[in-house]
Amino acid sequence: MFKSAGSVERLVNQLARLPGIGRNTRLAFHILKLSKEEAFELADAIHEVKEKVGFCSVCNNISETDPCQTCSDPSRQQDIICVVEDSSDAAAIDKAEGFKGLFHVLDGRLSPLDGIGPDDLKIKSLLERIKNNNISEIIIATNPNVEGEATAIYLSRLLKPMGVKVTRIARGLPVGSDLEYADAVTLTRALEGRQDI
Amino acid sequence: MYLKSIKISNFRNFTSLRTDFYPRTNVFFGQNGSGKTNLLEAIFVLCLGRSHRSASDAIIINQDANFYRIEGEIVKKSEGVQSLSVAFEKGGRKKITLNKVPLKVAELYKNFSAVIVNPEDSNIISGPPSVRRTFIDIYLAQYSQDYLRTLVDYQKILAQKNAALKKEIDPTPFSELLIEYGVSIMIKRIEFLEEIKDATSGYYHQISGGDDLCFQYKPSVNFNEGMVSKNDIKEAFESCLAKNREREKIVKTSLVGPHRDELYFSINNLPAREFGSQGEWRTAALSLKMAVYHLLRRKRKLNPLLLLDEIFAELDQKRAESLMQSFDNLGQLFLTTAVKPPEFLKRDSRNYQIEKGKIIDII
């Protein structure tokens, strides 16, 4: 038992590197209890994903092909780019099926506290895309928090002089909720972003 | 509203304490160091999720423990009895629940209200500017429901901007956000201070026997007095930031914004900080808190809990009595005194004798 403790420790340490887990031995012991086949399948899946999945050289989204499926799909609108912080945001927007344009993944948000400035985001490749492909609109879909807002402000200042239309996704009331339960900040923003009907 | 009962674990010098309270006046008496002030502090933390004395939750944990927990039953006309709890474990996050459902600090401010008057209050007049801003923030957050959220976001923006300046990253996007949030903070501060201005002078006049107390809001963003439109303040903020842009780069910190606001007090037209006495400072702070208490009462349509720590030390019997009379038929009151409670406090009250972190007698 003592001999194997080192490898259990190693597994715990590896799992702890994943977000939201921490040094949780329960997960390690759960893996220990799996059959050999099940455990190897998990290991294989991790192995495979790292072998096969890389990043699209155009939009920087995760992809098994380069360019990715979205970028090489001719049925998508080629002149609209939705800018997001992470691949998971692109996946969420794509799942909603309301958007048929292209994506651009910044790979983060402005956060000087974490040492992340504009140079650490995939902004240069976005500028190239706008210059080289007749892009008519950039939709900024960064998160509605301090860092996401700052990123949006930075991008709009940078992109507007290029003559491209820059829009920001609306911030406001969640569909299916009641007005009376909304907090004032959300309500104020929803009012500011009101639209003609 | 009133606090019906409290249960305290591992908070300052209390290891475990449970007691009921009287809906009107509750007097805690005992020797120095017995824990009277800590009990007031526990009530304050229960209502607002933070200590009025210490910014750190780790400090207020009993030294032999690694967590504190305060539970209480609060009675409100509209909602009946509600159970509230605030708990903090070392290295963890503060957990607040209302009727067993997790609650954010901002929600506490929406639901409950408390005003504390204590000996350290003279610092509001004589201490560094940060003490005055903390005073404004704690009570303005109870006055205006959105203030706390705006302030928390403002502090995040400020931290990011300062980090940008230190690491030589372009701070412009954070400066823009700083203006947006900073303007709404300033507007709220102007409104709140305007609301308590006259009442503060009035109470001071009454307690001091005829002296004049005035205060003036001095935002770090200079704008003409009377200029209170959102756009005017925004423009003033923008030009002030522009003027300081180069200096901010050199000193690597944000020089302009509500985090640098000041409040100036004067007594009989002399600057109170330089010329005031200890007694004047305390009376000024007491007047300020009284004005806040009555404002919150009016605005929130509930009686905030009023916590008075050792206020009889500086007031003679006549003034103390007239002060207490002004609270007659109002809300619930908690007060501490090192000496045996004076006669006039015995009306409509319950007295708790405290010794070494325990209640040893209730009269």
Coordinates of C-alpha atoms in Angstrom, one line a residue:
Chain A
M1 CA 0.0 0.0 0.0
F2 CA 2.8 2.4 0.9
K3 CA 4.5 1.7 -2.4
S4 CA 1.4 2.8 -4.4
A5 CA 0.8 5.9 -2.2
G6 CA 3.3 7.8 -4.3
S7 CA 1.3 7.2 -7.5
V8 CA -2.0 8.0 -5.8
E9 CA -0.4 11.3 -4.6
R10 CA 0.6 12.0 -8.2
L11 CA -2.9 11.4 -9.4
V12 CA -4.3 13.7 -6.7
N13 CA -1.8 16.4 -7.7
Q14 CA -2.7 16.1 -11.3
L15 CA -6.5 16.3 -10.7
A16 CA -5.9 19.3 -8.4
R17 CA -4.7 21.3 -11.4
L18 CA -8.1 21.2 -13.0
P19 CA -10.4 24.1 -12.1
G20 CA -12.9 23.7 -9.4
I21 CA -11.4 20.5 -7.9
G22 CA -8.6 21.4 -5.6
R23 CA -6.8 18.6 -3.6
N24 CA -9.9 16.4 -3.7
T25 CA -8.8 12.8 -2.9
R26 CA -12.4 11.5 -3.5
L27 CA -12.0 11.9 -7.2
A28 CA -8.7 10.1 -7.2
F29 CA -10.1 7.2 -5.2
H30 CA -13.1 7.0 -7.5
I31 CA -10.7 6.5 -10.4
L32 CA -8.9 3.9 -8.3
K33 CA -12.1 2.0 -8.0
L34 CA -12.8 2.0 -11.8
S35 CA -12.1 -1.2 -13.7
K36 CA -8.9 -1.2 -15.7
E37 CA -10.8 -0.9 -18.9
E38 CA -12.8 2.1 -17.7
A39 CA -9.7 3.9 -16.3
F40 CA -7.7 3.3 -19.5
E41 CA -10.6 4.6 -21.5
L42 CA -10.5 7.8 -19.5
A43 CA -6.7 8.1 -20.0
D44 CA -7.1 7.3 -23.7
A45 CA -9.7 10.0 -24.1
I46 CA -7.4 12.5 -22.5
H47 CA -4.6 11.3 -24.7
E48 CA -6.6 11.4 -27.8
V49 CA -8.0 14.9 -27.2
K50 CA -4.5 16.3 -26.8
E51 CA -3.3 14.5 -29.9
K52 CA -6.1 15.4 -32.2
V53 CA -7.5 18.7 -30.9
G54 CA -5.6 21.8 -31.6
F55 CA -6.5 25.4 -32.4
C56 CA -7.9 26.8 -35.6
S57 CA -5.3 29.1 -37.1
V58 CA -8.1 31.5 -38.3
C59 CA -10.4 31.9 -35.3
N60 CA -8.3 30.4 -32.5
N61 CA -11.2 28.1 -31.5
I62 CA -10.5 24.5 -30.5
S63 CA -10.7 22.2 -33.4
E64 CA -9.8 18.8 -34.8
T65 CA -9.2 20.4 -38.2
D66 CA -7.4 23.5 -39.4
P67 CA -9.2 25.7 -40.3
C68 CA -12.0 24.6 -38.1
Q69 CA -15.5 23.4 -39.2
T70 CA -17.1 26.7 -38.6
C71 CA -14.5 28.7 -40.5
S72 CA -14.6 26.4 -43.5
D73 CA -18.5 26.2 -43.6
P74 CA -19.5 28.2 -46.7
S75 CA -23.2 28.3 -45.5
R76 CA -22.2 30.6 -42.6
Q77 CA -22.2 34.3 -43.0
Q78 CA -18.6 35.2 -43.8
D79 CA -18.7 38.9 -43.0
I80 CA -19.8 38.8 -39.4
I81 CA -17.5 37.9 -36.6
C82 CA -18.6 37.3 -33.0
V83 CA -15.7 37.9 -30.6
V84 CA -15.7 35.8 -27.4
E85 CA -13.3 35.3 -24.5
D86 CA -13.1 31.5 -24.6
S87 CA -14.0 28.5 -26.7
S88 CA -16.7 27.6 -24.3
D89 CA -18.4 30.9 -24.9
A90 CA -18.3 30.2 -28.7
A91 CA -19.8 26.8 -28.0
A92 CA -22.6 28.3 -25.9
I93 CA -23.5 30.9 -28.6
D94 CA -23.4 28.2 -31.3
K95 CA -25.6 25.9 -29.3
A96 CA -28.2 28.7 -29.1
E97 CA -28.4 28.6 -33.0
G98 CA -29.3 32.3 -33.3
F99 CA -26.0 33.2 -34.8
K100 CA -24.8 32.1 -38.2
G101 CA -21.6 34.1 -38.6
L102 CA -18.0 33.3 -37.7
F103 CA -16.2 33.4 -34.3
H104 CA -13.0 34.8 -33.0
V105 CA -11.7 33.5 -29.7
L106 CA -9.6 36.0 -27.8
D107 CA -8.3 33.4 -25.4
G108 CA -8.9 35.5 -22.3
R109 CA -9.9 38.9 -21.1
L110 CA -8.0 42.0 -20.1
S111 CA -7.0 41.5 -16.5
P112 CA -3.9 43.4 -15.4
L113 CA -4.2 41.8 -11.9
D114 CA -3.4 38.5 -13.6
G115 CA -0.8 40.2 -15.8
I116 CA -3.0 40.0 -18.9
G117 CA -2.8 43.0 -21.2
P118 CA -3.9 43.4 -24.9
D119 CA -0.7 41.8 -26.1
D120 CA -1.7 38.5 -24.4
L121 CA -5.0 38.2 -26.2
K122 CA -5.4 37.1 -29.8
I123 CA -6.2 40.5 -31.1
K124 CA -3.6 40.8 -33.8
S125 CA -5.1 37.9 -35.8
L126 CA -8.5 39.5 -35.4
L127 CA -7.2 42.8 -37.0
E128 CA -5.7 40.7 -39.8
R129 CA -9.0 39.0 -40.4
I130 CA -10.8 42.3 -40.6
K131 CA -8.3 43.8 -43.0
N132 CA -8.1 40.8 -45.3
N133 CA -11.7 39.6 -45.5
N134 CA -14.5 42.1 -46.2
I135 CA -15.9 42.0 -42.6
S136 CA -19.0 44.2 -42.1
E137 CA -19.7 43.7 -38.5
I138 CA -17.9 42.7 -35.3
I139 CA -20.1 41.6 -32.4
I140 CA -18.3 41.8 -29.1
A141 CA -19.6 39.1 -26.8
T142 CA -17.2 39.3 -23.8
N143 CA -18.7 38.7 -20.4
P144 CA -20.7 41.4 -18.7
N145 CA -18.3 41.8 -15.8
V146 CA -15.5 44.3 -15.1
E147 CA -12.9 42.5 -17.1
G148 CA -15.2 41.6 -20.0
E149 CA -16.5 45.2 -20.2
A150 CA -13.0 46.6 -20.2
T151 CA -12.0 44.2 -23.0
A152 CA -15.1 45.3 -25.0
I153 CA -14.2 49.0 -24.5
Y154 CA -10.6 48.3 -25.6
L155 CA -11.7 46.4 -28.7
S156 CA -14.3 49.0 -29.8
R157 CA -11.7 51.8 -29.6
L158 CA -9.4 49.8 -31.7
L159 CA -11.8 48.5 -34.3
K160 CA -14.1 51.5 -34.9
P161 CA -11.4 53.6 -36.7
M162 CA -11.0 50.6 -39.2
G163 CA -14.5 51.5 -40.5
V164 CA -16.1 48.2 -39.4
K165 CA -19.4 48.2 -37.6
V166 CA -18.8 47.3 -33.9
T167 CA -21.7 46.1 -31.7
R168 CA -21.9 44.8 -28.2
I169 CA -24.4 42.0 -27.1
A170 CA -27.3 43.4 -25.1
R171 CA -27.1 43.3 -21.3
G172 CA -30.4 43.1 -19.5
L173 CA -33.2 40.9 -18.4
P174 CA -33.1 37.1 -18.7
V175 CA -35.9 35.7 -20.7
G176 CA -38.6 34.1 -18.6
S177 CA -37.9 36.2 -15.5
D178 CA -40.1 38.7 -13.8
L179 CA -39.4 42.4 -13.9
E180 CA -40.1 42.9 -10.3
Y181 CA -37.4 40.5 -9.2
A182 CA -34.7 42.2 -11.4
D183 CA -32.1 44.2 -9.5
A184 CA -31.7 47.9 -10.3
V185 CA -28.3 47.6 -12.2
T186 CA -29.8 45.0 -14.6
L187 CA -33.0 47.1 -15.0
T188 CA -31.0 50.2 -15.7
R189 CA -29.0 48.4 -18.4
A190 CA -32.0 46.8 -19.9
L191 CA -33.7 50.3 -20.2
E192 CA -30.5 51.8 -21.7
G193 CA -30.5 49.0 -24.3
R194 CA -34.2 49.2 -25.2
Q195 CA -35.2 48.7 -28.8
D196 CA -38.0 49.7 -31.2
I197 CA -40.6 47.0 -31.6
Chain B
M1 CA -37.4 45.4 13.0
Y2 CA -36.0 43.9 16.1
L3 CA -33.6 41.2 17.1
K4 CA -35.4 38.5 19.2
S5 CA -32.5 36.3 20.0
I6 CA -28.9 35.6 19.2
K7 CA -26.6 32.6 19.4
I8 CA -22.9 33.3 19.1
S9 CA -20.0 30.8 18.7
N10 CA -16.3 31.6 18.8
F11 CA -16.7 35.3 18.3
R12 CA -14.0 37.5 20.0
N13 CA -14.1 36.5 23.7
F14 CA -17.4 34.6 23.4
T15 CA -17.0 30.8 23.0
S16 CA -20.7 30.1 23.2
L17 CA -23.5 32.4 24.1
R18 CA -27.3 32.3 23.6
T19 CA -29.8 34.9 24.8
D20 CA -33.1 36.5 24.1
F21 CA -33.5 40.2 23.7
Y22 CA -36.1 42.7 24.6
P23 CA -37.9 44.5 21.7
R24 CA -37.0 47.9 23.3
T25 CA -33.9 48.9 25.3
N26 CA -31.3 46.3 26.1
V27 CA -28.5 47.4 28.4
F28 CA -25.2 45.4 28.6
F29 CA -23.2 46.3 31.7
G30 CA -20.0 44.9 33.1
Q31 CA -16.3 45.8 33.6
N32 CA -13.9 46.7 30.8
G33 CA -12.9 43.7 28.8
S34 CA -16.0 41.7 29.8
G35 CA -17.3 41.6 26.2
K36 CA -20.0 44.2 26.1
T37 CA -18.6 45.8 23.0
N38 CA -18.0 42.5 21.4
L39 CA -21.7 41.6 21.8
L40 CA -22.7 44.9 20.0
E41 CA -20.2 44.0 17.3
A42 CA -21.7 40.5 16.9
I43 CA -25.2 42.1 16.5
F44 CA -23.8 44.5 13.9
V45 CA -22.0 41.6 12.0
L46 CA -25.2 39.6 12.0
C47 CA -27.2 42.5 10.4
L48 CA -24.6 43.7 7.9
G49 CA -22.2 40.9 7.4
R50 CA -19.1 42.9 8.3
S51 CA -17.6 44.4 11.4
H52 CA -17.6 48.1 11.9
R53 CA -14.2 47.8 13.6
S54 CA -12.2 45.3 11.7
A55 CA -12.0 44.7 7.9
S56 CA -10.7 41.2 8.5
D57 CA -13.0 38.3 9.5
A58 CA -10.0 36.2 10.7
I59 CA -9.3 38.7 13.5
I60 CA -12.8 38.5 15.0
I61 CA -12.7 34.7 15.4
N62 CA -12.1 33.6 19.0
Q63 CA -8.4 32.9 19.4
D64 CA -8.9 29.2 20.3
A65 CA -11.1 28.4 17.3
N66 CA -10.9 28.4 13.5
F67 CA -14.4 29.7 12.8
Y68 CA -17.1 32.0 14.1
R69 CA -20.8 31.7 13.7
I70 CA -23.6 34.2 14.7
E71 CA -27.2 33.2 14.4
G72 CA -30.2 35.3 15.2
E73 CA -34.0 35.6 14.9
I74 CA -35.1 38.9 13.5
V75 CA -38.7 40.0 13.6
K76 CA -40.1 42.3 11.0
K77 CA -43.6 43.6 10.7
S78 CA -43.8 42.5 7.0
E79 CA -42.1 39.2 7.2
G80 CA -42.6 37.9 10.8
V81 CA -39.7 36.0 12.3
Q82 CA -36.7 35.3 10.1
S83 CA -33.6 33.3 11.0
L84 CA -30.3 34.8 9.9
S85 CA -26.8 33.4 10.2
V86 CA -23.3 34.7 9.4
A87 CA -20.4 32.3 9.6
F88 CA -16.8 32.4 8.6
E89 CA -14.1 29.8 8.7
K90 CA -10.4 30.6 8.4
G91 CA -9.2 30.3 4.9
G92 CA -12.8 30.0 3.6
R93 CA -15.5 32.4 2.5
K94 CA -18.1 34.1 4.6
K95 CA -21.4 32.3 4.5
I96 CA -24.6 34.1 5.1
T97 CA -28.0 32.5 5.2
L98 CA -31.6 33.9 5.6
N99 CA -34.1 31.2 6.6
K100 CA -31.4 28.7 5.7
V101 CA -31.1 30.0 2.1
P102 CA -27.7 31.4 1.1
L103 CA -27.6 35.1 0.8
K104 CA -25.2 37.7 -0.7
V105 CA -23.9 40.5 1.5
A106 CA -25.8 43.1 -0.7
E107 CA -29.0 41.3 0.1
L108 CA -28.3 41.7 3.8
Y109 CA -28.2 45.5 3.3
K110 CA -31.5 45.3 1.5
N111 CA -33.2 43.4 4.3
F112 CA -31.7 44.8 7.5
S113 CA -30.3 47.9 9.0
A114 CA -28.1 48.9 12.0
V115 CA -26.4 52.0 13.2
I116 CA -23.6 51.8 15.7
V117 CA -22.2 54.6 17.8
N118 CA -18.9 53.9 19.6
P119 CA -15.9 55.6 21.2
E120 CA -13.7 55.1 18.1
D121 CA -16.1 57.2 16.2
S122 CA -14.1 60.4 16.9
N123 CA -11.8 59.1 14.2
I124 CA -14.5 60.0 11.7
I125 CA -13.6 63.6 12.4
S126 CA -10.0 63.3 13.4
G127 CA -8.7 60.2 11.6
P128 CA -7.5 59.6 8.1
P129 CA -9.8 60.2 5.1
S130 CA -10.4 56.4 4.7
V131 CA -12.3 56.4 8.0
R132 CA -14.7 59.0 6.7
R133 CA -15.2 57.1 3.4
T134 CA -15.9 53.9 5.3
F135 CA -18.5 55.7 7.4
I136 CA -20.2 57.0 4.3
D137 CA -20.0 53.6 2.6
I138 CA -21.5 51.5 5.4
Y139 CA -24.5 53.8 5.9
L140 CA -25.0 54.9 2.3
A141 CA -25.2 51.2 1.4
Q142 CA -28.1 50.9 3.8
Y143 CA -29.7 54.0 2.4
S144 CA -29.4 53.2 -1.3
Q145 CA -29.9 49.6 -2.4
D146 CA -27.6 49.6 -5.4
Y147 CA -24.7 51.5 -3.8
L148 CA -22.9 48.5 -2.4
R149 CA -22.9 46.7 -5.8
T150 CA -21.7 49.7 -7.6
L151 CA -19.0 50.2 -5.0
V152 CA -17.8 46.6 -5.1
D153 CA -17.5 46.8 -8.9
Y154 CA -15.8 50.2 -8.6
Q155 CA -13.2 48.6 -6.3
K156 CA -12.6 45.8 -8.8
I157 CA -12.1 48.3 -11.6
L158 CA -9.7 50.3 -9.4
A159 CA -7.7 47.3 -8.5
Q160 CA -7.4 46.4 -12.2
K161 CA -6.5 49.9 -13.2
N162 CA -3.8 50.1 -10.5
A163 CA -2.4 46.8 -11.6
A164 CA -2.3 48.0 -15.2
L165 CA -0.4 51.1 -14.2
K166 CA 2.1 49.0 -12.2
K167 CA 2.6 46.5 -15.0
E168 CA 2.6 49.2 -17.7
I169 CA -0.4 47.8 -19.4
D170 CA -2.7 50.4 -21.1
P171 CA -5.1 51.5 -18.4
T172 CA -7.5 53.4 -20.6
P173 CA -10.4 50.8 -20.8
F174 CA -10.4 50.6 -17.0
S175 CA -10.3 54.4 -16.7
E176 CA -13.4 54.6 -18.8
L177 CA -15.2 52.1 -16.5
L178 CA -13.9 54.0 -13.5
I179 CA -15.6 57.1 -14.7
E180 CA -18.9 55.3 -15.3
Y181 CA -19.1 53.7 -11.9
G182 CA -17.3 56.6 -10.1
V183 CA -19.9 59.1 -11.3
S184 CA -22.8 57.1 -9.9
I185 CA -21.0 56.7 -6.6
M186 CA -20.4 60.5 -6.4
I187 CA -24.0 61.3 -7.2
K188 CA -25.2 58.9 -4.4
R189 CA -22.7 60.4 -1.9
I190 CA -23.9 64.0 -2.7
E191 CA -27.5 62.9 -2.2
F192 CA -26.9 61.1 1.0
L193 CA -24.7 63.8 2.6
E194 CA -27.3 66.4 1.6
E195 CA -30.0 64.4 3.4
I196 CA -28.1 64.3 6.7
K197 CA -26.5 67.8 6.6
D198 CA -29.1 69.8 8.4
A199 CA -30.1 67.1 10.9
T200 CA -26.4 66.6 11.9
S201 CA -26.0 70.4 12.6
G202 CA -29.3 70.3 14.5
Y203 CA -28.3 67.4 16.8
Y204 CA -24.9 69.0 17.4
H205 CA -26.4 72.3 18.3
Q206 CA -28.7 70.5 20.7
I207 CA -26.2 68.3 22.4
S208 CA -23.4 70.8 22.7
G209 CA -25.7 73.6 23.8
G210 CA -25.5 76.0 20.9
D211 CA -22.3 75.2 18.9
D212 CA -22.3 75.0 15.1
L213 CA -21.1 71.9 13.2
C214 CA -20.9 71.8 9.5
F215 CA -19.5 69.4 7.0
Q216 CA -18.6 69.7 3.3
Y217 CA -18.2 67.0 0.8
K218 CA -14.9 67.4 -1.1
P219 CA -14.7 64.9 -4.0
S220 CA -11.3 64.3 -5.4
V221 CA -12.8 65.2 -8.8
N222 CA -13.2 68.9 -8.6
F223 CA -16.5 70.3 -9.7
N224 CA -18.3 73.4 -8.9
E225 CA -20.8 73.2 -6.0
G226 CA -24.3 73.1 -7.2
M227 CA -23.2 71.2 -10.3
V228 CA -24.9 67.9 -9.8
S229 CA -26.1 66.8 -13.2
K230 CA -24.7 63.5 -14.2
N231 CA -23.1 64.9 -17.4
D232 CA -21.4 67.8 -15.6
I233 CA -19.8 65.4 -13.1
K234 CA -18.8 63.0 -15.9
E235 CA -17.1 65.8 -17.8
A236 CA -15.3 67.0 -14.7
F237 CA -14.1 63.5 -14.0
E238 CA -12.8 63.1 -17.6
S239 CA -10.9 66.3 -17.6
C240 CA -9.5 65.6 -14.1
L241 CA -8.3 62.2 -15.2
A242 CA -6.8 63.7 -18.4
K243 CA -4.9 66.2 -16.3
N244 CA -3.5 63.5 -14.1
R245 CA -2.8 60.9 -16.8
E246 CA 1.0 61.5 -16.9
R247 CA 1.3 61.7 -13.2
E248 CA -0.6 58.5 -12.7
K249 CA 1.9 56.8 -15.0
I250 CA 4.8 58.0 -13.0
V251 CA 3.4 57.2 -9.5
K252 CA 1.7 54.0 -10.9
T253 CA -1.5 54.5 -9.0
S254 CA -4.9 56.0 -9.6
L255 CA -5.0 59.5 -8.3
V256 CA -8.5 60.6 -9.1
G257 CA -11.9 59.2 -8.2
P258 CA -14.3 58.5 -5.3
H259 CA -11.6 56.4 -3.6
R260 CA -9.9 59.7 -2.8
D261 CA -13.0 61.6 -1.6
E262 CA -12.9 63.7 1.5
L263 CA -15.4 65.1 4.0
Y264 CA -14.4 68.3 5.9
F265 CA -15.9 69.1 9.3
S266 CA -15.9 72.5 10.9
I267 CA -17.0 73.5 14.4
N268 CA -17.9 77.2 14.9
N269 CA -16.2 77.9 11.5
L270 CA -12.9 76.3 12.5
P271 CA -11.5 73.1 10.9
A272 CA -12.6 70.4 13.4
R273 CA -9.8 68.1 12.7
E274 CA -7.1 70.6 13.7
F275 CA -9.0 72.6 16.3
G276 CA -11.6 70.3 17.8
S277 CA -11.3 68.6 21.2
Q278 CA -11.8 64.8 21.8
G279 CA -15.2 65.6 23.3
E280 CA -16.2 67.7 20.3
W281 CA -15.2 65.0 17.9
R282 CA -17.3 62.4 19.7
T283 CA -20.3 64.7 19.9
A284 CA -19.9 65.5 16.2
A285 CA -19.8 61.8 15.4
L286 CA -22.8 61.1 17.6
S287 CA -24.8 63.9 15.8
L288 CA -23.8 62.4 12.5
K289 CA -24.9 58.9 13.5
M290 CA -28.2 60.2 14.9
A291 CA -28.9 62.0 11.7
V292 CA -28.1 58.8 9.8
Y293 CA -30.4 56.8 12.1
H294 CA -33.3 59.0 11.5
L295 CA -32.7 59.2 7.8
L296 CA -32.6 55.4 7.5
R297 CA -35.7 55.1 9.6
R298 CA -37.6 57.5 7.2
K299 CA -36.2 56.1 4.0
R300 CA -36.4 52.3 4.9
K301 CA -39.7 52.5 6.7
L302 CA -38.3 50.3 9.5
N303 CA -36.4 51.0 12.7
P304 CA -32.7 50.2 12.3
L305 CA -31.1 48.5 15.3
L306 CA -29.4 51.2 17.3
L307 CA -26.2 50.2 19.0
L308 CA -24.7 52.6 21.5
D309 CA -21.3 51.8 22.9
E310 CA -20.3 53.7 26.0
I311 CA -22.0 56.9 25.0
F312 CA -22.6 58.1 28.6
A313 CA -18.9 58.5 29.1
E314 CA -19.0 61.9 27.5
L315 CA -22.5 63.1 28.1
D316 CA -23.7 64.5 31.3
Q317 CA -26.9 63.1 32.8
K318 CA -29.2 65.8 31.4
R319 CA -27.9 65.4 27.9
A320 CA -27.9 61.6 28.1
E321 CA -31.5 61.7 29.3
S322 CA -32.7 64.0 26.6
L323 CA -30.8 61.9 24.1
M324 CA -32.6 58.8 25.3
Q325 CA -35.9 60.6 25.2
S326 CA -35.4 61.3 21.5
F327 CA -35.5 57.5 21.0
D328 CA -38.7 56.9 23.0
N329 CA -41.2 54.9 21.1
L330 CA -38.7 54.2 18.4
G331 CA -36.9 50.9 17.6
Q332 CA -34.8 48.5 19.4
L333 CA -31.8 49.8 21.3
F334 CA -28.7 48.1 22.6
L335 CA -26.3 50.0 24.8
T336 CA -23.3 49.3 26.9
T337 CA -22.1 50.9 30.1
A338 CA -19.3 50.1 32.5
V339 CA -21.1 51.5 35.4
K340 CA -24.4 50.3 36.8
P341 CA -27.2 51.5 34.4
P342 CA -28.6 54.9 35.5
E343 CA -32.2 55.1 36.7
F344 CA -33.6 56.7 33.6
L345 CA -32.5 53.6 31.6
K346 CA -34.6 51.3 33.7
R347 CA -37.8 52.2 32.0
D348 CA -39.0 49.7 29.4
S349 CA -35.7 47.9 29.4
R350 CA -33.8 44.7 30.2
N351 CA -30.3 44.8 31.7
Y352 CA -27.7 42.1 31.1
Q353 CA -24.7 41.8 33.4
I354 CA -21.7 40.5 31.4
E355 CA -18.5 39.0 32.8
K356 CA -15.7 37.3 30.9
G357 CA -17.7 36.6 27.8
K358 CA -20.8 35.3 29.6
I359 CA -24.1 36.8 30.6
I360 CA -24.2 36.2 34.4
D361 CA -27.5 38.0 35.2
I362 CA -30.5 39.5 33.6
I363 CA -32.5 42.1 35.4

